[in-house]
Amino acid sequence: MFRDAPVSVMADHPVRLSDLCFWFEGAARMTPSTNNGFESLNGRIKQQYTMRNKLPLGVLMSTAERMLRDWSISVLEHPFQTHITLDDKIDSKAYEWLQKVDKSQILQLNAFTFVVPSTNAKMNTNTWPFDIEACPSIIVDVTMNTSFNNELQQLQMELRAQNFDIIRFSTYRTACKLRFIQKKLNFHLLDLLNVIESLRECLTWPSSELSSNSLSPTNRRTPTPIQTSLLNNDQYLSINRLTTFLTSIYTNLNKRLPSSQQILHIDNCVHSAIAWFLYVYNNNNNNNELSNNNISIRFNSFRVVLVLLCTGKLVDKMRHLFTSYLSSSLNTLTYGQIDELLHEILALPYALQEISYSTYRSNNAQLIFSHLSTTLINLDDFLDTLIYNDTTPNCLQWLIIFHRLISVENVIHRVKCSACQRASFSGFRYKCQQCHDRTYQLCQDCFWRGRVSDQHLPTHEMKEYTFFTSPVKEFRQSIR
């Protein structure tokens, strides 16, 4: 995927990797060559960009964009090396080295390509080909094959422009991204009660409006969900019905909002929402000739994302999602049903590239509820484990942070940030527990991005505050 990418994106005559002999600078066909230039570049990346840290995929992409821009500017002064110059001195050194190397460890790939291991090789000629073949193929789905490509690309471009990827903590990074998408799609204007009522009306549609699981496409971007016996979870919404449903929701929303807050372009908002749904829960066939009538989304997937992104308390949302999975005769859920619900929830951070595929697909229910003596989980145990107690699993921490982030957006802290020197700020407030007199405080932007000043270190323990009480009020309360 990188061979046709221009090395220089700002030069008048960009150099493409496909124009080079090999994919790294310094290689030369049919002549002795090394990857020393490539290793030098690797060291430069570690020292100047990644700081020798493992980066999340979202941060990696933004860092790669910055590297390409820097290199594109510098290539005007130092052009990319496209060939190697040989002289008698280099030939003599190469011959001397060839007399000393262990020729039994040289692997010949073709008539002119040989692989020579280093002095302390971790692989030999026997294991090297097998290790290379064992490397997993990376397939990146960059198109949706639908008429919603433009809306999705616009949404992703605006999300990338917010620069959330520089936030150090994955849970807060995921929460900020979801909050942006929630506002962009105007889901923050939808209240939970109206959403639940609309979903109930959707279930009353004739069966012809909802396609069954057996008639839905089978080629998915996301893995096949765990099968369930519930009828509602096996139903699919066509794009036409999804468009009608969302249009009805936004139209009714405008009737309740004042004229200054009403959505002006409902059609654009509906298309952007559908594009996001299809990206998160894509059930498409990889066929460019598919029409909108052949695209569908699971009703239960649609319900989960709409409930989680509307306005309401997290406990009420999780209570509704739990009861939506109940059968008519039981008030408990099995591990399999909870795994399916978690699968639908974790599709959100997975689409944002904030959790791994193994976390997304793993069956977490048995591990999460292992402290219970039963395999049938009731509502109280479900809410206590995931929300009320301090036992929220790591894979769902972002969901807690997402709702806390919403609750503190309008909280004003009338103190100065010790890093950016802002006189007051909103959101979370962080106070150092180790600096002198505990007067070192940071706004959320500085803390999330690792900005520090004075003698404060990023390794210091910090306490998070979601409220602010003025010193005057504290003094009045103390003398009562």
Short mmCIF file of C-alpha atoms in Angstrom, two decimals:
data_model
loop_
_atom_site.label_atom_id
_atom_site.label_comp_id
_atom_site.label_asym_id
_atom_site.label_seq_id
_atom_site.Cartn_x
_atom_site.Cartn_y
_atom_site.Cartn_z
CA MET A 1 0.00 0.00 0.00
CA PHE A 2 3.03 2.30 0.40
CA ARG A 3 4.84 1.62 -2.87
CA ASP A 4 2.96 4.28 -4.84
CA ALA A 5 2.99 6.82 -2.02
CA PRO A 6 5.12 9.89 -2.78
CA VAL A 7 8.12 10.27 -0.49
CA SER A 8 7.96 14.02 -0.93
CA VAL A 9 4.51 15.55 -0.94
CA MET A 10 5.69 19.16 -1.30
CA ALA A 11 8.40 18.91 -3.94
CA ASP A 12 7.68 19.89 -7.53
CA HIS A 13 8.72 16.43 -8.70
CA PRO A 14 7.84 13.93 -5.97
CA VAL A 15 9.97 10.82 -5.66
CA ARG A 16 7.86 7.67 -5.44
CA LEU A 17 8.95 4.53 -3.68
CA SER A 18 8.08 2.55 -6.80
CA ASP A 19 10.85 4.44 -8.61
CA LEU A 20 13.49 3.06 -6.26
CA CYS A 21 15.26 -0.24 -6.48
CA PHE A 22 13.90 -1.32 -3.14
CA TRP A 23 11.57 0.20 -0.59
CA PHE A 24 14.26 1.72 1.62
CA GLU A 25 16.90 4.32 0.88
CA GLY A 26 20.40 3.01 0.28
CA ALA A 27 19.48 -0.30 -1.36
CA ALA A 28 20.92 -1.07 -4.78
CA ARG A 29 19.98 -3.87 -7.12
CA MET A 30 22.74 -6.37 -8.02
CA THR A 31 25.32 -4.51 -5.90
CA PRO A 32 26.43 -4.97 -2.28
CA SER A 33 24.11 -2.86 -0.16
CA THR A 34 22.95 -2.62 3.43
CA ASN A 35 20.02 -1.19 5.29
CA ASN A 36 22.24 1.14 7.33
CA GLY A 37 20.36 4.16 6.01
CA PHE A 38 17.08 2.57 7.00
CA GLU A 39 18.35 1.76 10.49
CA SER A 40 19.60 5.34 10.85
CA LEU A 41 16.16 6.60 9.88
CA ASN A 42 14.61 4.19 12.37
CA GLY A 43 16.79 5.64 15.13
CA ARG A 44 15.78 9.16 14.13
CA ILE A 45 12.09 8.21 14.36
CA LYS A 46 12.58 6.78 17.85
CA GLN A 47 14.54 9.80 19.09
CA GLN A 48 12.48 12.62 17.58
CA TYR A 49 8.95 11.27 17.17
CA THR A 50 8.02 8.14 19.12
CA MET A 51 10.46 8.55 22.04
CA ARG A 52 10.91 4.76 21.89
CA ASN A 53 7.34 4.24 23.11
CA LYS A 54 4.63 1.99 21.69
CA LEU A 55 1.97 4.28 20.27
CA PRO A 56 -1.75 3.58 19.90
CA LEU A 57 -2.83 3.27 16.29
CA GLY A 58 -4.55 6.66 16.28
CA VAL A 59 -1.46 8.41 17.69
CA LEU A 60 0.75 6.49 15.26
CA MET A 61 -1.17 7.79 12.24
CA SER A 62 -0.96 11.44 13.36
CA THR A 63 2.76 10.99 14.13
CA ALA A 64 3.31 9.49 10.67
CA GLU A 65 1.60 12.49 9.06
CA ARG A 66 3.92 14.83 10.97
CA MET A 67 6.98 12.82 9.93
CA LEU A 68 5.99 12.93 6.26
CA ARG A 69 5.54 16.68 6.43
CA ASP A 70 8.94 17.18 8.06
CA TRP A 71 10.64 14.95 5.54
CA SER A 72 8.86 16.61 2.64
CA ILE A 73 10.29 19.97 3.70
CA SER A 74 13.81 18.65 4.28
CA VAL A 75 13.90 16.72 1.00
CA LEU A 76 14.14 20.01 -0.88
CA GLU A 77 17.59 20.57 0.63
CA HIS A 78 18.66 16.92 0.93
CA PRO A 79 17.16 14.88 -1.93
CA PHE A 80 16.23 11.26 -1.37
CA GLN A 81 19.08 8.91 -2.30
CA THR A 82 18.05 6.77 -5.27
CA HIS A 83 21.36 5.04 -6.05
CA ILE A 84 24.62 3.97 -4.45
CA THR A 85 28.07 5.02 -5.61
CA LEU A 86 30.72 2.28 -5.57
CA ASP A 87 34.48 2.75 -5.72
CA ASP A 88 37.53 0.50 -5.38
CA LYS A 89 37.77 1.08 -1.62
CA ILE A 90 34.24 -0.14 -1.01
CA ASP A 91 34.79 -3.13 -3.28
CA SER A 92 37.95 -4.09 -1.33
CA LYS A 93 36.14 -3.92 2.01
CA ALA A 94 33.26 -5.95 0.64
CA TYR A 95 35.65 -8.65 -0.61
CA GLU A 96 37.43 -8.82 2.77
CA TRP A 97 34.13 -9.15 4.57
CA LEU A 98 32.97 -11.86 2.17
CA GLN A 99 36.04 -13.99 3.00
CA LYS A 100 35.17 -13.96 6.71
CA VAL A 101 31.38 -14.47 6.61
CA ASP A 102 29.85 -17.89 7.28
CA LYS A 103 28.49 -18.75 3.84
CA SER A 104 26.30 -21.51 5.27
CA GLN A 105 24.16 -18.84 6.91
CA ILE A 106 23.55 -16.91 3.68
CA LEU A 107 20.05 -17.38 2.29
CA GLN A 108 19.59 -16.90 -1.47
CA LEU A 109 16.08 -15.66 -2.32
CA ASN A 110 16.55 -15.36 -6.08
CA ALA A 111 19.32 -14.96 -8.66
CA PHE A 112 20.45 -11.57 -7.35
CA THR A 113 19.07 -11.33 -3.78
CA PHE A 114 20.80 -12.77 -0.73
CA VAL A 115 19.99 -12.41 2.97
CA VAL A 116 22.98 -12.34 5.32
CA PRO A 117 22.27 -12.53 9.08
CA SER A 118 24.01 -10.27 11.54
CA THR A 119 26.71 -11.45 13.95
CA ASN A 120 24.18 -12.24 16.68
CA ALA A 121 21.39 -13.48 14.47
CA LYS A 122 18.08 -14.37 16.12
CA MET A 123 17.03 -16.40 13.07
CA ASN A 124 18.92 -18.74 10.78
CA THR A 125 18.32 -19.82 7.20
CA ASN A 126 16.00 -22.58 8.33
CA THR A 127 13.65 -20.54 10.53
CA TRP A 128 13.72 -17.24 8.62
CA PRO A 129 11.37 -18.23 5.73
CA PHE A 130 8.86 -19.78 8.15
CA ASP A 131 8.84 -16.72 10.41
CA ILE A 132 8.25 -14.46 7.43
CA GLU A 133 5.38 -16.61 6.15
CA ALA A 134 3.87 -16.69 9.64
CA CYS A 135 3.51 -12.90 9.76
CA PRO A 136 -0.20 -12.01 9.62
CA SER A 137 -1.48 -10.08 6.66
CA ILE A 138 -2.77 -6.60 7.41
CA ILE A 139 -5.93 -5.68 5.55
CA VAL A 140 -7.15 -2.12 5.94
CA ASP A 141 -10.73 -1.38 5.01
CA VAL A 142 -10.54 2.16 3.63
CA THR A 143 -13.75 2.23 1.59
CA MET A 144 -17.36 1.44 2.37
CA ASN A 145 -18.67 0.73 -1.14
CA THR A 146 -21.79 2.74 -0.40
CA SER A 147 -23.19 6.13 -1.27
CA PHE A 148 -22.18 7.37 2.21
CA ASN A 149 -18.44 7.56 1.50
CA ASN A 150 -18.36 11.35 1.39
CA GLU A 151 -20.19 11.73 4.69
CA LEU A 152 -17.91 9.26 6.43
CA GLN A 153 -14.74 10.85 5.05
CA GLN A 154 -15.95 14.29 6.12
CA LEU A 155 -16.73 13.04 9.62
CA GLN A 156 -13.36 11.31 9.95
CA MET A 157 -11.52 14.36 8.63
CA GLU A 158 -13.21 16.65 11.16
CA LEU A 159 -12.53 14.14 13.93
CA ARG A 160 -8.85 13.97 12.98
CA ALA A 161 -8.67 17.77 12.96
CA GLN A 162 -9.54 17.81 16.68
CA ASN A 163 -6.14 16.21 17.37
CA PHE A 164 -7.48 13.93 20.09
CA ASP A 165 -4.76 11.39 19.35
CA ILE A 166 -2.20 13.35 21.36
CA ILE A 167 -4.15 12.58 24.57
CA ARG A 168 -2.01 10.18 26.55
CA PHE A 169 -4.78 8.07 28.09
CA SER A 170 -6.80 5.72 25.91
CA THR A 171 -9.99 5.92 27.99
CA TYR A 172 -10.08 9.73 27.88
CA ARG A 173 -9.08 9.72 24.22
CA THR A 174 -11.97 7.38 23.37
CA ALA A 175 -14.40 9.45 25.44
CA CYS A 176 -13.39 12.69 23.70
CA LYS A 177 -13.78 11.14 20.26
CA LEU A 178 -17.22 9.77 21.07
CA ARG A 179 -18.29 13.08 22.56
CA PHE A 180 -17.28 14.83 19.34
CA ILE A 181 -19.22 12.31 17.22
CA GLN A 182 -22.21 12.59 19.55
CA LYS A 183 -22.35 16.36 19.06
CA LYS A 184 -21.60 16.16 15.35
CA LEU A 185 -24.55 13.83 14.79
CA ASN A 186 -26.75 15.84 17.22
CA PHE A 187 -27.35 12.77 19.37
CA HIS A 188 -26.65 14.87 22.47
CA LEU A 189 -30.00 16.58 21.83
CA LEU A 190 -31.89 13.27 22.01
CA ASP A 191 -33.06 12.22 25.46
CA LEU A 192 -33.17 8.58 26.48
CA LEU A 193 -36.95 8.37 27.02
CA ASN A 194 -37.76 9.56 23.50
CA VAL A 195 -35.16 7.22 22.02
CA ILE A 196 -36.62 4.22 23.87
CA GLU A 197 -40.13 5.11 22.75
CA SER A 198 -38.97 5.47 19.13
CA LEU A 199 -37.25 2.08 19.27
CA ARG A 200 -40.43 0.49 20.57
CA GLU A 201 -42.37 1.96 17.68
CA CYS A 202 -39.74 0.57 15.34
CA LEU A 203 -40.43 -2.93 16.64
CA THR A 204 -44.10 -2.56 15.67
CA TRP A 205 -43.23 -2.26 11.98
CA PRO A 206 -44.50 -5.04 9.72
CA SER A 207 -42.14 -7.99 9.40
CA SER A 208 -41.58 -7.10 5.74
CA GLU A 209 -39.86 -3.90 6.85
CA LEU A 210 -37.33 -5.83 8.94
CA SER A 211 -35.21 -8.45 7.22
CA SER A 212 -34.32 -11.63 9.04
CA ASN A 213 -30.79 -12.71 9.82
CA SER A 214 -30.84 -15.40 7.16
CA LEU A 215 -31.48 -12.87 4.41
CA SER A 216 -28.81 -10.41 5.48
CA PRO A 217 -25.37 -10.18 3.89
CA THR A 218 -22.78 -12.46 5.39
CA ASN A 219 -19.56 -10.69 4.42
CA ARG A 220 -18.85 -8.26 7.26
CA ARG A 221 -16.08 -5.88 8.20
CA THR A 222 -16.79 -6.75 11.83
CA PRO A 223 -16.85 -10.39 12.95
CA THR A 224 -20.12 -12.29 13.09
CA PRO A 225 -21.84 -11.59 16.43
CA ILE A 226 -22.59 -14.35 18.87
CA GLN A 227 -25.90 -15.90 17.91
CA THR A 228 -28.86 -15.38 20.22
CA SER A 229 -32.33 -16.85 20.42
CA LEU A 230 -33.96 -13.43 20.74
CA LEU A 231 -36.02 -12.50 17.72
CA ASN A 232 -35.35 -8.77 17.98
CA ASN A 233 -31.59 -9.31 17.85
CA ASP A 234 -31.90 -11.26 14.61
CA GLN A 235 -33.74 -8.50 12.76
CA TYR A 236 -32.10 -6.13 10.31
CA LEU A 237 -32.92 -2.60 9.24
CA SER A 238 -32.64 -1.66 5.60
CA ILE A 239 -31.09 1.67 4.68
CA ASN A 240 -34.44 3.00 3.50
CA ARG A 241 -36.12 2.20 6.83
CA LEU A 242 -33.11 3.51 8.73
CA THR A 243 -33.33 6.77 6.82
CA THR A 244 -37.06 7.05 7.54
CA PHE A 245 -36.52 6.28 11.22
CA LEU A 246 -33.73 8.83 11.73
CA THR A 247 -35.58 11.48 9.75
CA SER A 248 -38.58 10.99 12.00
CA ILE A 249 -36.41 11.27 15.13
CA TYR A 250 -34.73 14.50 13.99
CA THR A 251 -38.03 16.00 12.79
CA ASN A 252 -39.71 15.33 16.12
CA LEU A 253 -36.64 16.70 17.87
CA ASN A 254 -36.94 19.99 16.00
CA LYS A 255 -40.53 20.32 17.23
CA ARG A 256 -39.30 20.22 20.84
CA LEU A 257 -36.31 22.54 20.39
CA PRO A 258 -36.39 26.36 20.26
CA SER A 259 -35.90 27.83 16.82
CA SER A 260 -32.33 28.89 17.62
CA GLN A 261 -31.27 25.29 18.37
CA GLN A 262 -33.11 23.43 15.62
CA ILE A 263 -31.26 21.24 13.12
CA LEU A 264 -31.20 23.09 9.80
CA HIS A 265 -30.14 20.31 7.42
CA ILE A 266 -31.80 17.11 8.59
CA ASP A 267 -30.90 15.17 5.42
CA ASN A 268 -27.18 15.81 5.89
CA CYS A 269 -27.42 14.82 9.53
CA VAL A 270 -29.24 11.59 8.66
CA HIS A 271 -26.67 10.63 6.01
CA SER A 272 -23.77 11.31 8.39
CA ALA A 273 -25.42 9.19 11.09
CA ILE A 274 -26.00 6.29 8.69
CA ALA A 275 -22.42 6.53 7.46
CA TRP A 276 -21.21 6.24 11.03
CA PHE A 277 -23.51 3.29 11.77
CA LEU A 278 -22.31 1.43 8.70
CA TYR A 279 -18.68 2.10 9.60
CA VAL A 280 -19.12 0.73 13.12
CA TYR A 281 -21.43 -2.16 12.20
CA ASN A 282 -20.71 -2.75 8.53
CA ASN A 283 -22.67 -5.69 7.07
CA ASN A 284 -21.78 -4.92 3.47
CA ASN A 285 -20.79 -7.26 0.74
CA ASN A 286 -17.59 -6.18 -1.00
CA ASN A 287 -19.48 -5.48 -4.18
CA ASN A 288 -19.37 -2.06 -5.75
CA GLU A 289 -22.66 -2.65 -7.51
CA LEU A 290 -24.63 -3.03 -4.29
CA SER A 291 -27.51 -0.62 -3.96
CA ASN A 292 -28.82 0.88 -0.76
CA ASN A 293 -31.60 -1.72 -0.71
CA ASN A 294 -29.01 -4.48 -0.24
CA ILE A 295 -27.33 -2.85 2.76
CA SER A 296 -28.62 -3.49 6.27
CA ILE A 297 -27.67 -3.12 9.90
CA ARG A 298 -28.72 -5.25 12.84
CA PHE A 299 -31.53 -3.67 14.78
CA ASN A 300 -29.81 -4.50 18.05
CA SER A 301 -26.58 -2.84 16.90
CA PHE A 302 -28.51 0.27 15.97
CA ARG A 303 -30.26 0.27 19.33
CA VAL A 304 -27.01 -0.04 21.31
CA VAL A 305 -25.21 2.85 19.60
CA LEU A 306 -28.28 5.11 19.69
CA VAL A 307 -28.92 4.44 23.38
CA LEU A 308 -25.28 4.94 24.39
CA LEU A 309 -24.85 8.20 22.44
CA CYS A 310 -28.10 9.89 23.48
CA THR A 311 -28.45 12.06 26.59
CA GLY A 312 -29.19 10.22 29.82
CA LYS A 313 -27.71 8.55 32.86
CA LEU A 314 -25.44 5.61 32.22
CA VAL A 315 -27.29 3.43 34.73
CA ASP A 316 -30.58 4.01 32.90
CA LYS A 317 -28.97 3.19 29.56
CA MET A 318 -27.42 -0.04 30.81
CA ARG A 319 -30.70 -1.00 32.50
CA HIS A 320 -32.55 -0.61 29.21
CA LEU A 321 -29.94 -2.57 27.25
CA PHE A 322 -30.05 -5.35 29.85
CA THR A 323 -33.85 -5.62 29.72
CA SER A 324 -33.84 -5.52 25.91
CA TYR A 325 -31.94 -8.82 25.92
CA LEU A 326 -34.32 -10.53 28.33
CA SER A 327 -36.65 -13.22 27.08
CA SER A 328 -40.29 -13.22 28.13
CA SER A 329 -39.90 -15.96 30.75
CA LEU A 330 -36.59 -15.08 32.45
CA ASN A 331 -35.22 -12.07 34.32
CA THR A 332 -31.59 -13.08 33.94
CA LEU A 333 -29.04 -13.18 31.16
CA THR A 334 -26.57 -15.91 30.31
CA TYR A 335 -22.89 -15.39 29.65
CA GLY A 336 -23.56 -15.72 25.94
CA GLN A 337 -26.17 -12.96 25.92
CA ILE A 338 -23.94 -10.63 27.93
CA ASP A 339 -21.04 -11.37 25.58
CA GLU A 340 -23.21 -10.36 22.65
CA LEU A 341 -24.17 -7.11 24.38
CA LEU A 342 -20.52 -6.36 25.19
CA HIS A 343 -19.61 -7.13 21.60
CA GLU A 344 -22.04 -4.46 20.37
CA ILE A 345 -20.76 -1.94 22.93
CA LEU A 346 -17.07 -2.56 22.23
CA ALA A 347 -17.65 -2.04 18.52
CA LEU A 348 -17.53 1.71 19.23
CA PRO A 349 -13.95 1.93 20.59
CA TYR A 350 -12.87 -0.73 18.09
CA ALA A 351 -14.10 1.44 15.22
CA LEU A 352 -12.11 4.32 16.72
CA GLN A 353 -9.02 2.04 16.79
CA GLU A 354 -8.72 2.38 20.56
CA ILE A 355 -8.95 -1.31 21.51
CA SER A 356 -7.38 -4.38 19.97
CA TYR A 357 -9.16 -7.00 17.93
CA SER A 358 -8.60 -9.60 20.65
CA THR A 359 -10.28 -7.35 23.24
CA TYR A 360 -13.13 -6.67 20.85
CA ARG A 361 -13.80 -10.34 20.11
CA SER A 362 -12.98 -11.97 23.44
CA ASN A 363 -15.74 -13.43 25.63
CA ASN A 364 -15.43 -11.30 28.74
CA ALA A 365 -18.67 -12.13 30.57
CA GLN A 366 -17.39 -15.18 32.41
CA LEU A 367 -14.28 -13.33 33.58
CA ILE A 368 -16.15 -10.16 34.57
CA PHE A 369 -18.77 -12.00 36.61
CA SER A 370 -16.48 -14.73 37.95
CA HIS A 371 -17.00 -13.46 41.51
CA LEU A 372 -20.63 -14.55 41.34
CA SER A 373 -21.62 -18.10 42.17
CA THR A 374 -24.15 -18.36 39.34
CA THR A 375 -23.96 -18.26 35.58
CA LEU A 376 -27.29 -16.45 35.29
CA ILE A 377 -26.83 -12.71 35.85
CA ASN A 378 -29.69 -10.58 37.13
CA LEU A 379 -30.07 -6.83 36.71
CA ASP A 380 -28.72 -5.85 40.13
CA ASP A 381 -25.54 -7.92 39.74
CA PHE A 382 -25.13 -6.57 36.21
CA LEU A 383 -25.29 -2.91 37.30
CA ASP A 384 -23.26 -3.43 40.48
CA THR A 385 -20.41 -5.08 38.59
CA LEU A 386 -20.25 -2.72 35.61
CA ILE A 387 -21.20 0.64 37.13
CA TYR A 388 -21.73 0.99 40.87
CA ASN A 389 -18.73 -0.84 42.33
CA ASP A 390 -15.04 -0.37 41.51
CA THR A 391 -15.11 -3.56 39.45
CA THR A 392 -15.71 -1.97 36.04
CA PRO A 393 -13.58 -3.95 33.57
CA ASN A 394 -10.81 -2.12 31.74
CA CYS A 395 -12.51 -2.62 28.39
CA LEU A 396 -15.49 -0.51 29.58
CA GLN A 397 -13.66 2.23 31.50
CA TRP A 398 -14.07 4.58 28.54
CA LEU A 399 -17.86 4.34 28.91
CA ILE A 400 -17.66 5.63 32.49
CA ILE A 401 -15.27 8.43 31.47
CA PHE A 402 -17.53 9.38 28.54
CA HIS A 403 -20.46 10.16 30.84
CA ARG A 404 -18.25 11.85 33.41
CA LEU A 405 -16.79 14.01 30.64
CA ILE A 406 -20.28 15.18 29.72
CA SER A 407 -21.14 16.02 33.34
CA VAL A 408 -18.09 18.29 33.85
CA GLU A 409 -18.14 20.19 30.57
CA ASN A 410 -19.85 23.18 32.19
CA VAL A 411 -17.96 23.06 35.49
CA ILE A 412 -15.76 26.17 35.82
CA HIS A 413 -12.63 25.95 37.98
CA ARG A 414 -11.61 29.46 39.04
CA VAL A 415 -7.96 28.65 39.61
CA LYS A 416 -4.90 29.18 37.44
CA CYS A 417 -3.49 26.24 35.51
CA SER A 418 0.15 25.84 36.53
CA ALA A 419 1.19 24.82 33.00
CA CYS A 420 -0.72 27.00 30.51
CA GLN A 421 -1.39 29.80 33.05
CA ARG A 422 -5.08 30.11 32.19
CA ALA A 423 -6.89 32.02 34.91
CA SER A 424 -9.87 29.65 34.86
CA PHE A 425 -10.89 26.59 32.87
CA SER A 426 -13.70 24.09 32.45
CA GLY A 427 -13.83 20.31 32.55
CA PHE A 428 -11.68 18.16 34.81
CA ARG A 429 -9.16 19.63 37.25
CA TYR A 430 -6.06 17.79 38.44
CA LYS A 431 -4.10 18.56 41.61
CA CYS A 432 -0.65 17.15 42.33
CA GLN A 433 -0.39 15.18 45.56
CA GLN A 434 3.40 15.41 45.80
CA CYS A 435 4.36 18.99 44.95
CA HIS A 436 4.84 21.47 47.80
CA ASP A 437 1.61 22.48 49.61
CA ARG A 438 -0.34 20.66 46.87
CA THR A 439 -0.89 23.92 45.02
CA TYR A 440 0.16 22.58 41.63
CA GLN A 441 -3.00 22.22 39.51
CA LEU A 442 -3.52 21.44 35.84
CA CYS A 443 -6.42 21.78 33.46
CA GLN A 444 -7.53 18.68 31.58
CA ASP A 445 -5.84 19.74 28.33
CA CYS A 446 -2.42 20.09 29.95
CA PHE A 447 -2.70 16.95 32.05
CA TRP A 448 -3.95 14.77 29.21
CA ARG A 449 -1.15 15.97 26.93
CA GLY A 450 1.63 15.71 29.51
CA ARG A 451 2.42 19.44 29.79
CA VAL A 452 4.29 20.30 32.99
CA SER A 453 6.23 23.21 34.46
CA ASP A 454 8.50 24.06 37.41
CA GLN A 455 9.54 21.03 39.46
CA HIS A 456 6.46 18.96 38.72
CA LEU A 457 7.02 15.61 37.01
CA PRO A 458 4.56 13.57 34.92
CA THR A 459 5.12 10.64 37.27
CA HIS A 460 3.66 12.49 40.26
CA GLU A 461 0.38 11.28 41.68
CA MET A 462 -2.54 13.46 40.56
CA LYS A 463 -6.06 13.67 41.96
CA GLU A 464 -8.97 14.38 39.63
CA TYR A 465 -11.68 16.88 40.56
CA THR A 466 -15.08 17.23 38.91
CA PHE A 467 -16.23 20.22 40.98
CA PHE A 468 -14.86 23.48 42.34
CA THR A 469 -15.50 25.06 45.72
CA SER A 470 -14.14 28.56 46.27
CA PRO A 471 -11.88 29.10 49.30
CA VAL A 472 -14.35 31.68 50.65
CA LYS A 473 -17.18 29.15 50.64
CA GLU A 474 -14.96 26.54 52.27
CA PHE A 475 -14.07 29.01 55.04
CA ARG A 476 -17.73 29.87 55.66
CA GLN A 477 -18.63 26.21 55.93
CA SER A 478 -15.77 25.56 58.36
CA ILE A 479 -16.89 28.24 60.90
CA ARG A 480 -20.55 27.23 61.01
#
